[in-house]
Amino acid sequence: MTPPLPPPPPPPPVLDAGTVDRLLGHPAAADALEEALRAGLDPELTPPRTVTPVPAGQLLLMPAAWGRYAGVKVAGVAPANPARGLPRITGGYLLLDGRTLMPLAQLDGAALTALRTPAVSALAVRLLAVHDARHLVLFGAGPQAYGHLRALRAERPLHRVTVVTRTPEGGKALVEYARTDLGLEARTGTPGAVAEADLIVCCTTAREPLFDGGLVPDHATVVAVGSHEPDARETDTALVRRAAVFVEARAAAYEEAGDLIIPAAEGAIGPGHVAGNLADLATGRAPVPVDRPRLFKSVGMAWQDLVVAGEVYRRLG
């Protein structure tokens, strides 16, 4: 006689964008990432992202496991979506129990990405930027630019923001948000504004460098998050060559970060040019020089989604 099947488990809760935003914000998201790195998470061991071209853009598969949780994000990158009034990043996240791999929750993938990417940048700024950084030059005016502006205010005493965009409408809207909602002194500007910056953040879809790296002051920190493709970059060879370069993980950066791959192909930098990964910074293993710019290049990694999703779920109670 065949034994009866056990009853099916209840379906996991579905955490929409509003719930994700309500449960976790800044600087708590950056805190969760830093705590995981200090506890021994090694970004170099994260499985690589799988990228599949499709007619609308790309499908990304990003699995990871660490500690109490495992999980996978299925994300879409649809470049034509913003013109349709739709988000460029789509998808969902399935969070699993690390011991049994039973589903725990489903999270809105776009909301998770919008939260974790600025959190990673905020952690890099926490570990790299001068403590009195007050002037931010921000390239881009999409959702990531708004998220980075909010996240970085939790890390440094920002007073002034200069927004640089390709189209004036987006830049003006972000400036108005910075003034009205965040109380910052804000204006639009040109790429030359980097010469007076303490922080420079690039949140764009650019495929060519956005500014002259020779203009960046020695005390400044640059964060570039816009691309994960080997033939696209937001920073130029001049900056990469003169800066102390830090990444999420060396393996991912030399596979996906055009900001480093292109200068390496030119012979401008060698394999040892990266000064450290994010774990090296969080644990104090990598010294942070003060005599030259610091560049943090991120491509987005599955361990970050896992840590942030796990923290959201923990706060669900």
PDB file of N, CA and C in Angstrom, residues 185-244:
ATOM      1  N   GLU A 185      21.136  71.318  -1.475  1.00  0.00           N
ATOM      2  CA  GLU A 185      21.421  72.313  -2.506  1.00  0.00           C
ATOM      3  C   GLU A 185      21.706  71.538  -3.788  1.00  0.00           C
ATOM      4  N   ALA A 186      20.913  71.730  -4.820  1.00  0.00           N
ATOM      5  CA  ALA A 186      21.016  70.883  -6.016  1.00  0.00           C
ATOM      6  C   ALA A 186      20.888  71.716  -7.274  1.00  0.00           C
ATOM      7  N   ARG A 187      21.579  71.262  -8.307  1.00  0.00           N
ATOM      8  CA  ARG A 187      21.497  71.897  -9.619  1.00  0.00           C
ATOM      9  C   ARG A 187      21.935  70.893 -10.666  1.00  0.00           C
ATOM     10  N   THR A 188      21.611  71.174 -11.914  1.00  0.00           N
ATOM     11  CA  THR A 188      22.153  70.379 -13.009  1.00  0.00           C
ATOM     12  C   THR A 188      23.515  70.943 -13.387  1.00  0.00           C
ATOM     13  N   GLY A 189      24.330  70.109 -14.036  1.00  0.00           N
ATOM     14  CA  GLY A 189      25.658  70.545 -14.400  1.00  0.00           C
ATOM     15  C   GLY A 189      26.211  69.745 -15.554  1.00  0.00           C
ATOM     16  N   THR A 190      27.493  69.904 -15.791  1.00  0.00           N
ATOM     17  CA  THR A 190      28.189  69.237 -16.882  1.00  0.00           C
ATOM     18  C   THR A 190      29.214  68.271 -16.305  1.00  0.00           C
ATOM     19  N   PRO A 191      29.772  67.392 -17.144  1.00  0.00           N
ATOM     20  CA  PRO A 191      30.773  66.442 -16.629  1.00  0.00           C
ATOM     21  C   PRO A 191      31.969  67.094 -15.951  1.00  0.00           C
ATOM     22  N   GLY A 192      32.275  68.347 -16.314  1.00  0.00           N
ATOM     23  CA  GLY A 192      33.397  69.023 -15.679  1.00  0.00           C
ATOM     24  C   GLY A 192      33.222  69.268 -14.197  1.00  0.00           C
ATOM     25  N   ALA A 193      31.992  69.090 -13.695  1.00  0.00           N
ATOM     26  CA  ALA A 193      31.739  69.287 -12.262  1.00  0.00           C
ATOM     27  C   ALA A 193      32.518  68.316 -11.400  1.00  0.00           C
ATOM     28  N   VAL A 194      32.999  67.209 -11.981  1.00  0.00           N
ATOM     29  CA  VAL A 194      33.753  66.236 -11.175  1.00  0.00           C
ATOM     30  C   VAL A 194      35.010  66.853 -10.581  1.00  0.00           C
ATOM     31  N   ALA A 195      35.505  67.949 -11.158  1.00  0.00           N
ATOM     32  CA  ALA A 195      36.722  68.577 -10.652  1.00  0.00           C
ATOM     33  C   ALA A 195      36.530  69.147  -9.259  1.00  0.00           C
ATOM     34  N   GLU A 196      35.280  69.356  -8.840  1.00  0.00           N
ATOM     35  CA  GLU A 196      34.991  69.921  -7.520  1.00  0.00           C
ATOM     36  C   GLU A 196      34.245  68.926  -6.630  1.00  0.00           C
ATOM     37  N   ALA A 197      34.276  67.660  -6.957  1.00  0.00           N
ATOM     38  CA  ALA A 197      33.465  66.670  -6.253  1.00  0.00           C
ATOM     39  C   ALA A 197      34.227  65.991  -5.126  1.00  0.00           C
ATOM     40  N   ASP A 198      33.479  65.612  -4.104  1.00  0.00           N
ATOM     41  CA  ASP A 198      33.976  64.707  -3.073  1.00  0.00           C
ATOM     42  C   ASP A 198      33.556  63.267  -3.377  1.00  0.00           C
ATOM     43  N   LEU A 199      32.359  63.127  -3.946  1.00  0.00           N
ATOM     44  CA  LEU A 199      31.826  61.837  -4.366  1.00  0.00           C
ATOM     45  C   LEU A 199      31.330  61.956  -5.802  1.00  0.00           C
ATOM     46  N   ILE A 200      31.591  60.934  -6.593  1.00  0.00           N
ATOM     47  CA  ILE A 200      31.084  60.857  -7.962  1.00  0.00           C
ATOM     48  C   ILE A 200      30.423  59.503  -8.111  1.00  0.00           C
ATOM     49  N   VAL A 201      29.147  59.499  -8.498  1.00  0.00           N
ATOM     50  CA  VAL A 201      28.409  58.248  -8.635  1.00  0.00           C
ATOM     51  C   VAL A 201      27.818  58.174 -10.035  1.00  0.00           C
ATOM     52  N   CYS A 202      28.024  57.058 -10.704  1.00  0.00           N
ATOM     53  CA  CYS A 202      27.568  56.854 -12.075  1.00  0.00           C
ATOM     54  C   CYS A 202      26.492  55.784 -12.090  1.00  0.00           C
ATOM     55  N   CYS A 203      25.259  56.179 -12.425  1.00  0.00           N
ATOM     56  CA  CYS A 203      24.115  55.260 -12.483  1.00  0.00           C
ATOM     57  C   CYS A 203      23.472  55.384 -13.858  1.00  0.00           C
ATOM     58  N   THR A 204      24.172  55.004 -14.891  1.00  0.00           N
ATOM     59  CA  THR A 204      23.699  55.244 -16.250  1.00  0.00           C
ATOM     60  C   THR A 204      23.760  53.957 -17.079  1.00  0.00           C
ATOM     61  N   THR A 205      23.238  54.065 -18.282  1.00  0.00           N
ATOM     62  CA  THR A 205      23.367  52.983 -19.256  1.00  0.00           C
ATOM     63  C   THR A 205      24.444  53.299 -20.294  1.00  0.00           C
ATOM     64  N   ALA A 206      25.326  54.231 -19.958  1.00  0.00           N
ATOM     65  CA  ALA A 206      26.374  54.650 -20.898  1.00  0.00           C
ATOM     66  C   ALA A 206      27.285  53.483 -21.255  1.00  0.00           C
ATOM     67  N   ARG A 207      27.794  53.532 -22.454  1.00  0.00           N
ATOM     68  CA  ARG A 207      28.748  52.532 -22.908  1.00  0.00           C
ATOM     69  C   ARG A 207      30.136  53.121 -23.126  1.00  0.00           C
ATOM     70  N   GLU A 208      30.235  54.443 -22.990  1.00  0.00           N
ATOM     71  CA  GLU A 208      31.506  55.152 -23.128  1.00  0.00           C
ATOM     72  C   GLU A 208      31.718  56.012 -21.886  1.00  0.00           C
ATOM     73  N   PRO A 209      32.968  56.353 -21.555  1.00  0.00           N
ATOM     74  CA  PRO A 209      33.239  57.131 -20.343  1.00  0.00           C
ATOM     75  C   PRO A 209      32.441  58.432 -20.289  1.00  0.00           C
ATOM     76  N   LEU A 210      32.010  58.778 -19.082  1.00  0.00           N
ATOM     77  CA  LEU A 210      31.139  59.921 -18.868  1.00  0.00           C
ATOM     78  C   LEU A 210      31.902  61.217 -18.596  1.00  0.00           C
ATOM     79  N   PHE A 211      33.170  61.116 -18.166  1.00  0.00           N
ATOM     80  CA  PHE A 211      33.915  62.312 -17.767  1.00  0.00           C
ATOM     81  C   PHE A 211      35.405  62.043 -17.894  1.00  0.00           C
ATOM     82  N   ASP A 212      36.171  63.105 -17.827  1.00  0.00           N
ATOM     83  CA  ASP A 212      37.630  63.039 -17.906  1.00  0.00           C
ATOM     84  C   ASP A 212      38.174  62.644 -16.540  1.00  0.00           C
ATOM     85  N   GLY A 213      38.739  61.452 -16.443  1.00  0.00           N
ATOM     86  CA  GLY A 213      39.248  60.976 -15.166  1.00  0.00           C
ATOM     87  C   GLY A 213      40.396  61.788 -14.619  1.00  0.00           C
ATOM     88  N   GLY A 214      41.067  62.552 -15.481  1.00  0.00           N
ATOM     89  CA  GLY A 214      42.148  63.394 -14.999  1.00  0.00           C
ATOM     90  C   GLY A 214      41.679  64.558 -14.152  1.00  0.00           C
ATOM     91  N   LEU A 215      40.371  64.869 -14.211  1.00  0.00           N
ATOM     92  CA  LEU A 215      39.825  65.989 -13.441  1.00  0.00           C
ATOM     93  C   LEU A 215      39.467  65.608 -12.011  1.00  0.00           C
ATOM     94  N   VAL A 216      39.393  64.332 -11.709  1.00  0.00           N
ATOM     95  CA  VAL A 216      38.911  63.894 -10.400  1.00  0.00           C
ATOM     96  C   VAL A 216      39.937  64.238  -9.324  1.00  0.00           C
ATOM     97  N   PRO A 217      39.533  64.928  -8.255  1.00  0.00           N
ATOM     98  CA  PRO A 217      40.484  65.262  -7.192  1.00  0.00           C
ATOM     99  C   PRO A 217      41.028  64.016  -6.496  1.00  0.00           C
ATOM    100  N   ASP A 218      42.214  64.144  -5.933  1.00  0.00           N
ATOM    101  CA  ASP A 218      42.843  63.012  -5.266  1.00  0.00           C
ATOM    102  C   ASP A 218      42.026  62.508  -4.084  1.00  0.00           C
ATOM    103  N   HIS A 219      41.265  63.393  -3.426  1.00  0.00           N
ATOM    104  CA  HIS A 219      40.529  62.980  -2.227  1.00  0.00           C
ATOM    105  C   HIS A 219      39.187  62.345  -2.553  1.00  0.00           C
ATOM    106  N   ALA A 220      38.776  62.334  -3.815  1.00  0.00           N
ATOM    107  CA  ALA A 220      37.415  61.933  -4.175  1.00  0.00           C
ATOM    108  C   ALA A 220      37.278  60.418  -4.288  1.00  0.00           C
ATOM    109  N   THR A 221      36.037  59.960  -4.119  1.00  0.00           N
ATOM    110  CA  THR A 221      35.675  58.566  -4.338  1.00  0.00           C
ATOM    111  C   THR A 221      34.678  58.489  -5.481  1.00  0.00           C
ATOM    112  N   VAL A 222      34.924  57.553  -6.394  1.00  0.00           N
ATOM    113  CA  VAL A 222      34.060  57.342  -7.554  1.00  0.00           C
ATOM    114  C   VAL A 222      33.410  55.980  -7.416  1.00  0.00           C
ATOM    115  N   VAL A 223      32.099  55.932  -7.638  1.00  0.00           N
ATOM    116  CA  VAL A 223      31.346  54.676  -7.614  1.00  0.00           C
ATOM    117  C   VAL A 223      30.667  54.529  -8.970  1.00  0.00           C
ATOM    118  N   ALA A 224      30.924  53.431  -9.662  1.00  0.00           N
ATOM    119  CA  ALA A 224      30.339  53.178 -10.980  1.00  0.00           C
ATOM    120  C   ALA A 224      29.523  51.906 -10.924  1.00  0.00           C
ATOM    121  N   VAL A 225      28.219  52.012 -11.183  1.00  0.00           N
ATOM    122  CA  VAL A 225      27.323  50.862 -11.022  1.00  0.00           C
ATOM    123  C   VAL A 225      26.530  50.528 -12.283  1.00  0.00           C
ATOM    124  N   GLY A 226      26.694  51.299 -13.345  1.00  0.00           N
ATOM    125  CA  GLY A 226      25.721  51.246 -14.438  1.00  0.00           C
ATOM    126  C   GLY A 226      25.783  50.046 -15.360  1.00  0.00           C
ATOM    127  N   SER A 227      26.905  49.353 -15.436  1.00  0.00           N
ATOM    128  CA  SER A 227      26.995  48.295 -16.448  1.00  0.00           C
ATOM    129  C   SER A 227      27.552  47.016 -15.855  1.00  0.00           C
ATOM    130  N   HIS A 228      27.199  45.897 -16.506  1.00  0.00           N
ATOM    131  CA  HIS A 228      27.803  44.598 -16.167  1.00  0.00           C
ATOM    132  C   HIS A 228      28.208  43.884 -17.451  1.00  0.00           C
ATOM    133  N   GLU A 229      28.685  44.663 -18.413  1.00  0.00           N
ATOM    134  CA  GLU A 229      29.082  44.100 -19.703  1.00  0.00           C
ATOM    135  C   GLU A 229      30.535  44.446 -19.991  1.00  0.00           C
ATOM    136  N   PRO A 230      31.297  43.520 -20.544  1.00  0.00           N
ATOM    137  CA  PRO A 230      32.730  43.744 -20.732  1.00  0.00           C
ATOM    138  C   PRO A 230      33.077  44.808 -21.757  1.00  0.00           C
ATOM    139  N   ASP A 231      32.125  45.199 -22.618  1.00  0.00           N
ATOM    140  CA  ASP A 231      32.424  46.217 -23.621  1.00  0.00           C
ATOM    141  C   ASP A 231      31.752  47.547 -23.321  1.00  0.00           C
ATOM    142  N   ALA A 232      31.274  47.736 -22.097  1.00  0.00           N
ATOM    143  CA  ALA A 232      30.646  48.999 -21.696  1.00  0.00           C
ATOM    144  C   ALA A 232      31.339  49.516 -20.444  1.00  0.00           C
ATOM    145  N   ARG A 233      31.479  50.841 -20.347  1.00  0.00           N
ATOM    146  CA  ARG A 233      32.105  51.419 -19.159  1.00  0.00           C
ATOM    147  C   ARG A 233      31.621  52.852 -18.956  1.00  0.00           C
ATOM    148  N   GLU A 234      31.685  53.322 -17.721  1.00  0.00           N
ATOM    149  CA  GLU A 234      31.322  54.692 -17.375  1.00  0.00           C
ATOM    150  C   GLU A 234      32.531  55.534 -17.005  1.00  0.00           C
ATOM    151  N   THR A 235      33.657  54.890 -16.705  1.00  0.00           N
ATOM    152  CA  THR A 235      34.876  55.608 -16.342  1.00  0.00           C
ATOM    153  C   THR A 235      35.953  55.349 -17.388  1.00  0.00           C
ATOM    154  N   ASP A 236      36.910  56.271 -17.487  1.00  0.00           N
ATOM    155  CA  ASP A 236      37.926  56.139 -18.530  1.00  0.00           C
ATOM    156  C   ASP A 236      39.200  55.493 -17.998  1.00  0.00           C
ATOM    157  N   THR A 237      40.084  55.189 -18.929  1.00  0.00           N
ATOM    158  CA  THR A 237      41.339  54.527 -18.585  1.00  0.00           C
ATOM    159  C   THR A 237      42.197  55.401 -17.688  1.00  0.00           C
ATOM    160  N   ALA A 238      42.159  56.724 -17.905  1.00  0.00           N
ATOM    161  CA  ALA A 238      42.977  57.628 -17.095  1.00  0.00           C
ATOM    162  C   ALA A 238      42.631  57.503 -15.620  1.00  0.00           C
ATOM    163  N   LEU A 239      41.338  57.445 -15.301  1.00  0.00           N
ATOM    164  CA  LEU A 239      40.939  57.323 -13.905  1.00  0.00           C
ATOM    165  C   LEU A 239      41.323  55.953 -13.352  1.00  0.00           C
ATOM    166  N   VAL A 240      41.041  54.901 -14.089  1.00  0.00           N
ATOM    167  CA  VAL A 240      41.330  53.552 -13.602  1.00  0.00           C
ATOM    168  C   VAL A 240      42.819  53.394 -13.333  1.00  0.00           C
ATOM    169  N   ARG A 241      43.638  53.950 -14.191  1.00  0.00           N
ATOM    170  CA  ARG A 241      45.086  53.806 -14.037  1.00  0.00           C
ATOM    171  C   ARG A 241      45.603  54.527 -12.790  1.00  0.00           C
ATOM    172  N   ARG A 242      45.039  55.715 -12.471  1.00  0.00           N
ATOM    173  CA  ARG A 242      45.567  56.499 -11.350  1.00  0.00           C
ATOM    174  C   ARG A 242      44.878  56.205 -10.032  1.00  0.00           C
ATOM    175  N   ALA A 243      43.755  55.528 -10.052  1.00  0.00           N
ATOM    176  CA  ALA A 243      42.964  55.325  -8.843  1.00  0.00           C
ATOM    177  C   ALA A 243      43.348  54.039  -8.120  1.00  0.00           C
ATOM    178  N   ALA A 244      43.018  54.002  -6.832  1.00  0.00           N
ATOM    179  CA  ALA A 244      43.001  52.745  -6.083  1.00  0.00           C
ATOM    180  C   ALA A 244      41.656  52.095  -6.376  1.00  0.00           C
TER     181      ALA A 244
END
